[in-house]
């Protein structure tokens, strides 16, 4: 009789799951006595407990061109990055699929019965997909991105959620600044699939009429009537917030995040330290200084930054020599974050990949099997890194022009956040030495410019090898390691 | 590691000795003046003290200035609410003088004494008074952030009065009813002239308005990082009665050997403690108890015996002793005498080579504290250094005291917030354990040193030469 026994095996941050034929718990816990019939796999406990129980439905509220989709996408990107599975359900997309071609604003007139029926059906479909996301796809948070401007619509969403046992949190964006609205329309509406055959001015005019259609029936969340709902009201892109009845941890984090983001144009520059002495030797981790080529890069970086004429640039480094030495060449005050230190490779610190293969072949293979969650013994995982970088990301959101001089694994985590990469892609993002990434938020995403400063350096990128089984031979394990001295 | 002189506006030296400060201190350039606003008994002092405690704990030097205290020093004896009547000319003059004296001390603290944040705790209920304060702040280059507490629930107000007003020095010679009556009349004196922060008139001010003890918040014009952190903190605290239980894991095998750090399991006595802990928790009959542990064997094994689902935080792991992991103090003394001495000189900031400092611990525990504030009844099974950090937060201990707080094995601390502080009950569960506490040694002498003469020789080396490879 096969019995699945799941026990937190008392090793540092690890959980052992195995299928065993033994009914005797005691002998199951003794690894040495495990016979060949048992099979086990190792997973690593996340560094922060899962503090959410019921799924949460975030409901956007607001007239068109108030930043709802911008907020939805950004929030979803943040939540996914910190490990909360989140998905956006954009009603406009459902409508575009239902009504293949968009004619004009008349579709949105409040007296257009036929259109109303279609729009209601789309909302129902979207909510059905939310149910599937929560019940079958392990979703934790769903963002229902639609105008939801009438009390009637919001009431129906609240009762739907109550029925299903979801928590509801409203995010209302209120803006009456015509410049901001016009800017929004230009940035994201004019290029929407709805206006593919129109010129800019036509599109702009039609969209403004669309907004008018909603204004007639718009009822904002009310201080008195909606006092039992949980919500945040964002006024004029964040100059003021009204927060009502935050129920739990995740809502508190969402409020904190929303209160820290802004839309002021700015650029984020990411770079690794210059090539280090240990890089040259193909060794990971450690705290060595820059190689001669690394110093060259630092000087070049200084020249590049000066040439960019960046207003009020902030520079951040880690506490490790190599990033500090790099920043020193810039001639600008810099601030050090311990949180930006490279991933702690624990027992593998300062080893080459060949050393690791020789001394810890099993660990090496396990890492290739799940590079995101794998935690070095007495060290960290990429997942741990993300949690330690969260305050850095929060502060990055508050800031304007920033240059972050950091390390390979750290830069991968930051990049994954900024470019919405999954946990599977994150540990394999390419972050070569001596290259600056300039990220500029635009529309719903980020424009990336790669600037290689043309100073030679070793390659430190290791692709996932073909064979990740613990029984693989050394050649297979070492197939993808980069060259070194 | 060598100490290198760096040019540039900020001088940093890489060494375990000179720890680069938490970003928050670098981020705030101007000092910040937090100004409370609200009628009496709305929790302004409670918020002021709690906020001050939190900011100091995360490393932002903060002090509160309670105008009521200045008034008590000036007017030795409090007669009745008549002092606060708006038509009491003499009373008004004294109160204005007290406010000025307090602001003067604020200026000294922020400008001369290295303070970063000052909390000006008074009613500040008129726009005129707030205008004066804003002008004062502008003159001195301080940022201003208002924290207004608005509450109309008579039950909450009555409870406040009972908890903190009746025991105030103002009412030492009154009985409960008299004190209650007088205080209510005192509140009335302020009500007529109370001008709440207005969405339109005050739209250029930076503030948070807390309504009904946190059900609702209005946040306006947050200017910088520290204000954003303050808002986040204020939005996470609550006043629902609850208790926080802190304890260490049961005695571990490495404890018995006298070694620090590592990841060993429980000794037999440690297992006994775990069982007793389980029984103790059961006997307390706590509603909805949450249990948190670290990701180290010894806390997990301890929590297993409590038979309540528990959650693991990596952030609760014991301080990383780097190269000194799993060593005994005698071994550290032998192999790293310099490190050992430096640690004793500044135990809070000292960072083990390839390890952490207490200061690092505080930074990594901040999300745990934030979540602890949100929670209700909770048991945290952790480690000596961790428990010291958490205790320092709850009991408002300084960075100097923190690393020497006594957290013996097999003892549960039950903390219950009450009035402006925390009631502490220490419950020893009667299972013997080794003592792992090391007192602050006298200057130059280590309590674990075998040969004092060797040690003195090392001390001479420290003074002579701060370079180490």
Coordinates of C-alpha atoms in Angstrom, one line a residue, chain A:
Chain A
X1 CA 0.0 0.0 0.0
X2 CA 1.5 3.3 -1.1
X3 CA 1.0 6.1 1.3
X4 CA 2.1 9.6 0.6
X5 CA 3.9 11.1 3.6
X6 CA 4.6 14.7 3.6
X7 CA 6.7 16.0 6.4
X8 CA 8.7 19.0 7.0
X9 CA 12.0 17.4 7.3
X10 CA 14.0 19.3 9.7
X11 CA 16.7 20.6 7.5
X12 CA 17.2 24.3 6.9
X13 CA 14.3 25.6 5.0
X14 CA 13.6 22.4 3.1
X15 CA 10.6 20.2 2.8
X16 CA 10.9 16.5 1.9
X17 CA 8.0 14.9 0.1
X18 CA 8.1 11.3 -0.5
X19 CA 6.0 8.4 -1.5
X20 CA 6.7 5.5 0.8
X21 CA 5.5 2.0 1.2
X22 CA 6.2 2.1 4.9
X23 CA 3.4 2.8 7.3
X24 CA 5.8 3.4 10.1
X25 CA 6.4 7.1 10.4
X26 CA 9.4 6.7 12.6
X27 CA 11.4 4.8 10.0
X28 CA 10.2 7.2 7.3
X29 CA 11.9 10.0 9.0
X30 CA 15.2 8.2 9.1
X31 CA 16.7 9.0 5.7
X32 CA 19.5 6.5 6.1
X33 CA 17.1 3.6 6.3
X34 CA 15.2 4.6 3.2
X35 CA 15.2 1.7 0.8
X36 CA 15.2 1.8 -2.9
X37 CA 11.4 1.6 -3.0
X38 CA 11.1 5.1 -1.7
X39 CA 11.4 8.1 -4.1
X40 CA 11.8 11.6 -2.9
X41 CA 12.1 15.1 -4.2
X42 CA 13.2 18.2 -2.5
X43 CA 11.5 21.5 -2.4
X44 CA 12.4 24.6 -0.5
X45 CA 10.2 26.4 2.0
X46 CA 9.5 30.0 0.8
X47 CA 11.2 32.5 3.0
X48 CA 8.0 34.3 3.8
X49 CA 4.8 32.5 4.9
X50 CA 1.8 32.6 2.6
X51 CA -0.3 35.2 4.4
X52 CA -3.3 35.0 2.2
X53 CA -6.2 32.6 2.8
X54 CA -9.2 33.5 0.6
X55 CA -8.7 34.6 -3.0
X56 CA -9.0 38.4 -3.5
X57 CA -10.8 40.1 -6.3
X58 CA -9.5 43.6 -6.9
X59 CA -12.1 45.7 -8.8
X60 CA -11.1 48.8 -10.6
X61 CA -13.5 51.7 -10.7
X62 CA -13.3 54.9 -12.8
X63 CA -14.0 56.7 -16.1
X64 CA -12.0 55.8 -19.1
X65 CA -8.5 57.2 -19.4
X66 CA -8.1 57.3 -15.6
X67 CA -5.2 54.9 -15.4
X68 CA -7.1 51.8 -14.5
X69 CA -5.3 49.5 -16.9
X70 CA -2.0 51.0 -16.0
X71 CA -2.6 50.4 -12.3
X72 CA -4.0 46.9 -13.0
X73 CA -1.0 45.8 -15.0
X74 CA 1.6 47.3 -12.7
X75 CA -0.1 45.9 -9.6
X76 CA -0.3 42.5 -11.2
X77 CA 3.3 42.6 -12.1
X78 CA 4.3 43.5 -8.6
X79 CA 2.1 40.8 -6.9
X80 CA 3.4 38.1 -9.3
X81 CA 7.0 39.2 -8.6
X82 CA 6.6 38.9 -4.8
X83 CA 5.1 35.4 -5.3
X84 CA 1.3 36.1 -5.2
X85 CA -0.2 34.5 -8.4
X86 CA -2.2 37.4 -10.0
X87 CA -4.0 37.9 -13.3
X88 CA -5.7 40.8 -14.9
X89 CA -9.1 40.4 -16.5
X90 CA -9.6 43.3 -18.9
X91 CA -13.2 43.8 -19.9
X92 CA -12.2 45.8 -23.0
X93 CA -10.5 42.7 -24.3
X94 CA -13.5 40.6 -23.9
X95 CA -15.6 43.2 -25.6
X96 CA -13.1 43.3 -28.5
X97 CA -13.4 39.6 -28.9
X98 CA -17.2 39.7 -28.9
X99 CA -17.6 42.7 -31.2
X100 CA -15.0 42.0 -33.8
X101 CA -14.7 45.5 -35.2
X102 CA -15.2 48.8 -33.3
X103 CA -17.1 51.4 -35.1
X104 CA -17.3 54.4 -32.8
X105 CA -18.3 55.8 -29.4
X106 CA -22.0 55.1 -30.1
X107 CA -21.5 51.6 -28.9
X108 CA -21.0 53.0 -25.4
X109 CA -24.1 55.2 -25.3
X110 CA -26.2 54.4 -22.2
X111 CA -29.3 54.0 -24.3
X112 CA -27.8 51.4 -26.7
X113 CA -29.7 48.4 -25.5
X114 CA -28.0 45.9 -27.9
X115 CA -24.5 47.0 -26.9
X116 CA -25.5 46.9 -23.2
X117 CA -26.5 43.3 -23.5
X118 CA -23.1 42.5 -25.1
X119 CA -21.2 44.4 -22.5
X120 CA -23.1 42.6 -19.7
X121 CA -22.4 39.2 -21.2
X122 CA -18.7 40.1 -21.5
X123 CA -18.7 41.0 -17.8
X124 CA -20.3 37.7 -16.9
X125 CA -17.7 35.8 -19.0
X126 CA -14.9 37.6 -17.4
X127 CA -16.1 36.7 -13.9
X128 CA -16.6 33.1 -15.0
X129 CA -12.9 33.1 -16.0
X130 CA -12.0 34.6 -12.6
X131 CA -13.7 31.6 -11.0
X132 CA -11.7 29.2 -13.1
X133 CA -8.5 31.1 -12.3
X134 CA -9.1 30.8 -8.6
X135 CA -10.4 27.3 -8.4
X136 CA -8.4 25.5 -11.1
X137 CA -5.3 27.6 -11.8
X138 CA -4.1 28.3 -8.3
X139 CA -4.7 32.0 -8.7
X140 CA -4.6 34.1 -5.5
X141 CA -5.6 37.6 -6.8
X142 CA -7.6 38.6 -9.8
X143 CA -7.8 42.2 -11.0
X144 CA -11.1 43.0 -12.7
X145 CA -10.2 45.8 -15.0
X146 CA -13.3 47.7 -16.1
X147 CA -15.0 50.9 -15.5
X148 CA -17.5 49.5 -12.9
X149 CA -18.8 53.0 -12.6
X150 CA -22.4 52.2 -11.5
X151 CA -23.4 51.2 -8.0
X152 CA -25.6 48.5 -9.6
X153 CA -22.6 46.8 -11.3
X154 CA -20.5 47.0 -8.1
X155 CA -23.3 45.5 -6.0
X156 CA -23.6 42.5 -8.4
X157 CA -19.8 42.0 -8.2
X158 CA -19.9 42.1 -4.4
X159 CA -22.7 39.5 -4.1
X160 CA -21.0 37.3 -6.7
X161 CA -17.8 37.4 -4.6
X162 CA -19.6 36.8 -1.3
X163 CA -21.3 33.7 -2.9
X164 CA -17.9 32.3 -3.9
X165 CA -16.0 33.3 -0.8
X166 CA -13.7 35.8 -2.4
X167 CA -12.6 39.0 -0.7
X168 CA -13.3 42.2 -2.6
X169 CA -11.1 45.3 -2.7
X170 CA -12.0 48.3 -4.9
X171 CA -9.4 50.6 -6.5
X172 CA -11.0 53.8 -7.8
X173 CA -9.1 56.3 -9.8
X174 CA -10.5 59.8 -9.9
X175 CA -8.9 62.5 -12.1
X176 CA -10.3 65.8 -13.3
X177 CA -7.1 67.2 -14.7
X178 CA -7.7 67.6 -18.5
X179 CA -4.0 67.5 -19.3
X180 CA -3.4 64.2 -17.6
X181 CA -6.4 62.7 -19.4
X182 CA -5.3 64.0 -22.8
X183 CA -1.9 62.6 -22.1
X184 CA -3.3 59.2 -21.3
X185 CA -5.4 59.1 -24.4
X186 CA -2.4 59.9 -26.5
X187 CA -0.2 57.3 -24.8
X188 CA -2.5 54.3 -24.8
X189 CA -5.8 54.9 -26.5
X190 CA -4.9 56.3 -29.8
X191 CA -2.8 53.2 -30.6
X192 CA -5.4 50.8 -29.2
X193 CA -6.9 48.1 -31.6
X194 CA -10.1 50.1 -31.5
X195 CA -8.5 53.0 -33.5
X196 CA -6.3 51.1 -35.9
X197 CA -7.9 52.7 -38.9
X198 CA -8.3 56.2 -37.6
X199 CA -5.9 59.1 -37.5
X200 CA -4.8 60.6 -34.2
X201 CA -7.3 63.5 -34.0
X202 CA -10.3 61.3 -35.0
X203 CA -9.4 58.8 -32.4
X204 CA -8.9 61.5 -29.7
X205 CA -12.3 63.1 -30.5
X206 CA -14.1 59.8 -30.5
X207 CA -12.6 58.7 -27.2
X208 CA -13.6 61.9 -25.5
X209 CA -17.2 61.3 -26.6
X210 CA -16.8 57.8 -25.2
X211 CA -15.9 59.2 -21.8
X212 CA -19.0 61.4 -21.9
X213 CA -21.2 58.3 -22.3
X214 CA -19.9 57.0 -19.0
X215 CA -20.0 60.3 -17.1
X216 CA -23.8 60.4 -17.2
X217 CA -24.1 57.3 -15.1
X218 CA -20.9 57.5 -13.1
X219 CA -21.5 57.1 -9.3
X220 CA -18.2 57.2 -7.4
X221 CA -17.7 55.2 -4.3
X222 CA -19.5 57.0 -1.6
X223 CA -18.2 57.9 1.9
X224 CA -21.5 57.1 3.5
X225 CA -23.3 54.5 1.3
X226 CA -20.1 52.5 0.7
X227 CA -18.7 52.6 4.1
X228 CA -18.8 48.8 4.5
X229 CA -16.7 48.2 1.4
X230 CA -13.0 47.9 1.3
X231 CA -11.4 50.3 -1.1
X232 CA -8.8 52.9 -1.9
X233 CA -9.6 56.0 -3.9
X234 CA -6.7 57.5 -5.7
X235 CA -7.1 61.2 -6.5
X236 CA -5.2 63.0 -9.3
X237 CA -2.5 60.4 -9.8
X238 CA -1.6 60.1 -6.2
X239 CA -1.7 63.5 -4.6
X240 CA -4.4 62.2 -2.3
X241 CA -5.8 58.8 -1.2
X242 CA -8.8 57.7 0.8
X243 CA -8.5 54.2 2.2
X244 CA -11.5 52.4 3.8
X245 CA -11.6 49.2 5.7
X246 CA -8.4 47.4 4.8
X247 CA -9.2 43.8 5.7
X248 CA -6.0 41.9 5.6
X249 CA -2.3 41.6 4.8
X250 CA -2.5 41.5 1.0
X251 CA -4.8 44.5 0.9
X252 CA -2.4 46.4 3.2
X253 CA 0.5 45.6 0.8
X254 CA -1.6 46.6 -2.2
X255 CA -2.4 50.0 -0.6
X256 CA 1.2 50.6 0.4
X257 CA 2.3 49.8 -3.2
X258 CA -0.3 51.9 -4.9
X259 CA 0.7 54.8 -2.6
X260 CA 4.3 54.6 -3.7
X261 CA 4.0 54.5 -7.4
X262 CA 4.0 57.6 -9.6
X263 CA 3.9 58.5 -13.3
X264 CA 6.6 61.2 -13.5
X265 CA 8.9 60.4 -16.4
X266 CA 12.3 59.0 -15.4
X267 CA 14.8 56.4 -16.3
X268 CA 16.3 53.5 -14.3
X269 CA 19.8 52.4 -15.1
X270 CA 20.9 48.9 -14.1
X271 CA 24.5 47.8 -14.3
X272 CA 26.6 45.1 -12.7
X273 CA 29.9 46.0 -11.0
X274 CA 32.9 46.0 -13.3
X275 CA 34.6 42.7 -13.9
X276 CA 36.1 41.4 -10.6
X277 CA 39.2 39.4 -9.7
X278 CA 37.0 36.4 -8.8
X279 CA 35.0 36.7 -12.0
X280 CA 38.3 36.2 -13.9
X281 CA 38.9 33.0 -12.1
X282 CA 35.4 31.7 -12.7
X283 CA 34.6 31.7 -9.0
X284 CA 31.1 32.6 -7.7
X285 CA 30.3 35.0 -4.8
X286 CA 33.0 36.3 -2.5
X287 CA 33.9 39.9 -2.0
X288 CA 36.8 40.7 -4.3
X289 CA 37.9 44.0 -5.9
X290 CA 37.8 45.0 -9.5
X291 CA 40.2 43.6 -12.1
X292 CA 42.1 46.1 -14.3
X293 CA 39.3 45.7 -17.0
X294 CA 36.7 46.2 -14.3
X295 CA 38.3 49.6 -13.4
X296 CA 38.3 50.5 -17.1
X297 CA 34.6 49.8 -17.1
X298 CA 34.0 51.9 -14.1
X299 CA 35.7 54.8 -15.7
X300 CA 33.8 54.3 -18.9
X301 CA 30.6 54.1 -16.9
X302 CA 31.4 57.5 -15.3
X303 CA 31.9 58.9 -18.8
X304 CA 28.6 57.4 -20.0
X305 CA 26.6 58.8 -17.1
X306 CA 28.1 62.2 -17.5
X307 CA 27.2 62.1 -21.2
X308 CA 23.5 61.3 -20.4
X309 CA 23.1 64.6 -18.5
X310 CA 20.7 63.0 -16.1
X311 CA 18.8 65.3 -13.8
X312 CA 19.2 64.5 -10.0
X313 CA 20.6 61.1 -10.5
X314 CA 20.6 58.8 -7.4
X315 CA 23.2 56.1 -7.3
X316 CA 22.8 52.9 -5.3
X317 CA 25.3 50.1 -4.7
X318 CA 25.6 47.0 -2.5
X319 CA 27.9 46.7 0.5
X320 CA 30.4 44.7 -1.5
X321 CA 33.7 46.1 -2.7
X322 CA 33.2 45.5 -6.4
X323 CA 30.1 47.7 -6.6
X324 CA 31.5 50.4 -4.4
X325 CA 34.7 50.5 -6.4
X326 CA 32.6 50.8 -9.6
X327 CA 30.5 53.7 -8.2
X328 CA 33.6 55.5 -6.9
X329 CA 34.6 56.4 -10.4
X330 CA 31.3 58.2 -11.0
X331 CA 32.1 61.1 -8.9
X332 CA 28.6 61.3 -7.6
X333 CA 27.4 60.6 -4.0
X334 CA 26.2 57.0 -3.8
X335 CA 24.2 55.1 -1.2
X336 CA 24.8 51.5 -0.1
X337 CA 22.1 48.9 0.4
X338 CA 23.0 45.6 2.1
X339 CA 19.9 44.3 0.4
X340 CA 21.7 44.7 -3.0
X341 CA 24.4 42.2 -2.0
X342 CA 24.9 39.3 -4.3
X343 CA 23.0 36.0 -3.6
X344 CA 24.7 34.1 -0.8
X345 CA 26.0 30.9 -2.2
X346 CA 26.5 29.4 1.3
X347 CA 28.9 26.4 1.1
X348 CA 29.6 27.2 -2.5
X349 CA 30.9 30.7 -1.9
X350 CA 34.1 31.4 -4.0
X351 CA 34.0 28.0 -5.7
X352 CA 34.2 27.5 -9.4
X353 CA 31.4 25.5 -11.1
X354 CA 33.9 22.7 -11.6
X355 CA 34.6 22.7 -7.8
X356 CA 30.8 22.6 -7.1
X357 CA 30.4 19.7 -9.5
X358 CA 33.2 17.8 -7.8
X359 CA 32.3 18.5 -4.2
X360 CA 28.5 18.9 -4.4
X361 CA 27.3 17.2 -7.6
X362 CA 23.9 16.5 -6.2
X363 CA 23.3 20.1 -5.2
X364 CA 24.5 21.2 -8.6
X365 CA 21.9 19.1 -10.3
X366 CA 19.1 20.1 -7.9
X367 CA 19.9 23.7 -8.7
X368 CA 19.6 23.1 -12.4
X369 CA 16.2 21.4 -11.8
X370 CA 14.7 24.4 -10.1
X371 CA 17.1 27.3 -10.1
X372 CA 14.5 29.8 -8.8
X373 CA 13.6 28.0 -5.6
X374 CA 16.9 26.1 -5.0
X375 CA 18.6 27.3 -1.9
X376 CA 22.3 26.8 -1.5
X377 CA 23.1 25.0 1.8
X378 CA 23.7 27.8 4.3
X379 CA 22.9 30.2 1.6
X380 CA 20.0 31.7 -0.3
X381 CA 17.7 31.1 -3.3
X382 CA 16.5 33.5 -6.0
X383 CA 13.2 33.4 -4.2
X384 CA 14.9 34.6 -1.0
X385 CA 16.5 37.4 -3.1
X386 CA 13.2 38.6 -4.3
X387 CA 12.0 39.0 -0.8
X388 CA 15.1 40.8 0.4
X389 CA 14.9 43.1 -2.7
X390 CA 11.3 44.1 -2.1
X391 CA 12.1 47.2 -0.1
X392 CA 14.6 48.2 -2.8
X393 CA 11.8 47.9 -5.5
X394 CA 9.4 49.9 -3.3
X395 CA 12.0 52.7 -3.0
X396 CA 12.8 52.4 -6.7
X397 CA 9.2 53.1 -7.4
X398 CA 9.3 56.2 -5.3
X399 CA 12.4 57.6 -6.9
X400 CA 13.0 59.2 -10.2
X401 CA 16.3 58.9 -12.0
X402 CA 18.3 56.1 -10.4
X403 CA 21.5 54.1 -11.3
X404 CA 21.7 50.8 -9.5
X405 CA 25.2 49.2 -9.5
X406 CA 24.7 45.6 -8.4
X407 CA 25.3 41.9 -9.1
X408 CA 24.2 39.2 -11.6
X409 CA 21.5 37.4 -9.6
X410 CA 20.3 40.7 -8.0
X411 CA 20.1 42.4 -11.4
X412 CA 18.1 39.4 -12.8
X413 CA 15.6 39.8 -10.0
X414 CA 15.2 43.6 -10.5
X415 CA 14.9 43.1 -14.3
X416 CA 12.3 40.4 -13.9
X417 CA 10.2 42.9 -11.8
X418 CA 10.7 45.7 -14.3
X419 CA 10.1 43.6 -17.4
X420 CA 7.4 41.2 -16.0
X421 CA 9.4 38.0 -16.3
X422 CA 8.3 34.8 -14.7
X423 CA 10.0 32.9 -11.9
X424 CA 11.1 30.3 -14.5
X425 CA 12.7 32.9 -16.8
X426 CA 14.3 35.0 -14.0
X427 CA 17.4 33.0 -13.2
X428 CA 18.4 32.8 -16.8
X429 CA 18.0 36.4 -17.8
X430 CA 21.1 37.7 -19.6
X431 CA 22.9 40.3 -17.6
X432 CA 26.4 40.5 -19.0
X433 CA 29.2 42.4 -17.4
X434 CA 30.1 45.9 -18.7
X435 CA 26.7 46.5 -20.1
X436 CA 24.2 49.2 -18.9
X437 CA 20.5 48.7 -19.2
X438 CA 18.5 51.9 -19.5
X439 CA 14.8 51.2 -18.6
X440 CA 12.2 53.9 -19.4
X441 CA 8.6 53.3 -18.4
X442 CA 6.4 53.9 -21.4
X443 CA 2.6 53.2 -21.9
X444 CA 1.9 50.0 -20.0
X445 CA 5.5 48.7 -19.9
X446 CA 9.2 49.5 -20.1
X447 CA 11.4 50.4 -23.0
X448 CA 14.9 48.8 -22.7
X449 CA 18.1 50.1 -24.2
X450 CA 21.2 47.9 -23.9
X451 CA 24.4 50.0 -23.9
X452 CA 27.5 47.9 -24.1
X453 CA 30.5 50.1 -23.0
X454 CA 32.9 48.1 -25.2
X455 CA 35.3 46.9 -22.5
X456 CA 36.1 43.2 -22.7
X457 CA 35.0 41.0 -19.8
X458 CA 34.5 37.3 -19.0
X459 CA 31.1 35.8 -19.6
X460 CA 29.5 34.7 -16.4
X461 CA 26.2 33.5 -17.8
X462 CA 25.5 29.7 -17.5
X463 CA 22.6 28.3 -19.5
X464 CA 20.5 25.5 -18.2
X465 CA 22.2 22.3 -19.3
X466 CA 20.3 19.5 -21.1
X467 CA 20.6 16.9 -18.4
X468 CA 19.6 18.0 -15.0
X469 CA 19.2 14.6 -13.4
X470 CA 21.3 13.9 -10.3
X471 CA 22.7 10.8 -12.0
X472 CA 24.2 12.8 -14.9
X473 CA 28.0 12.6 -15.5
X474 CA 30.3 15.6 -14.9
X475 CA 30.7 16.4 -18.7
X476 CA 26.9 16.9 -19.0
X477 CA 26.8 19.0 -15.8
X478 CA 29.7 21.3 -16.9
X479 CA 28.6 21.6 -20.6
X480 CA 27.3 25.1 -20.3
X481 CA 29.8 26.8 -17.9
X482 CA 31.4 29.9 -19.3
X483 CA 35.2 30.1 -19.9
X484 CA 37.5 31.4 -17.2
X485 CA 41.2 31.6 -16.3

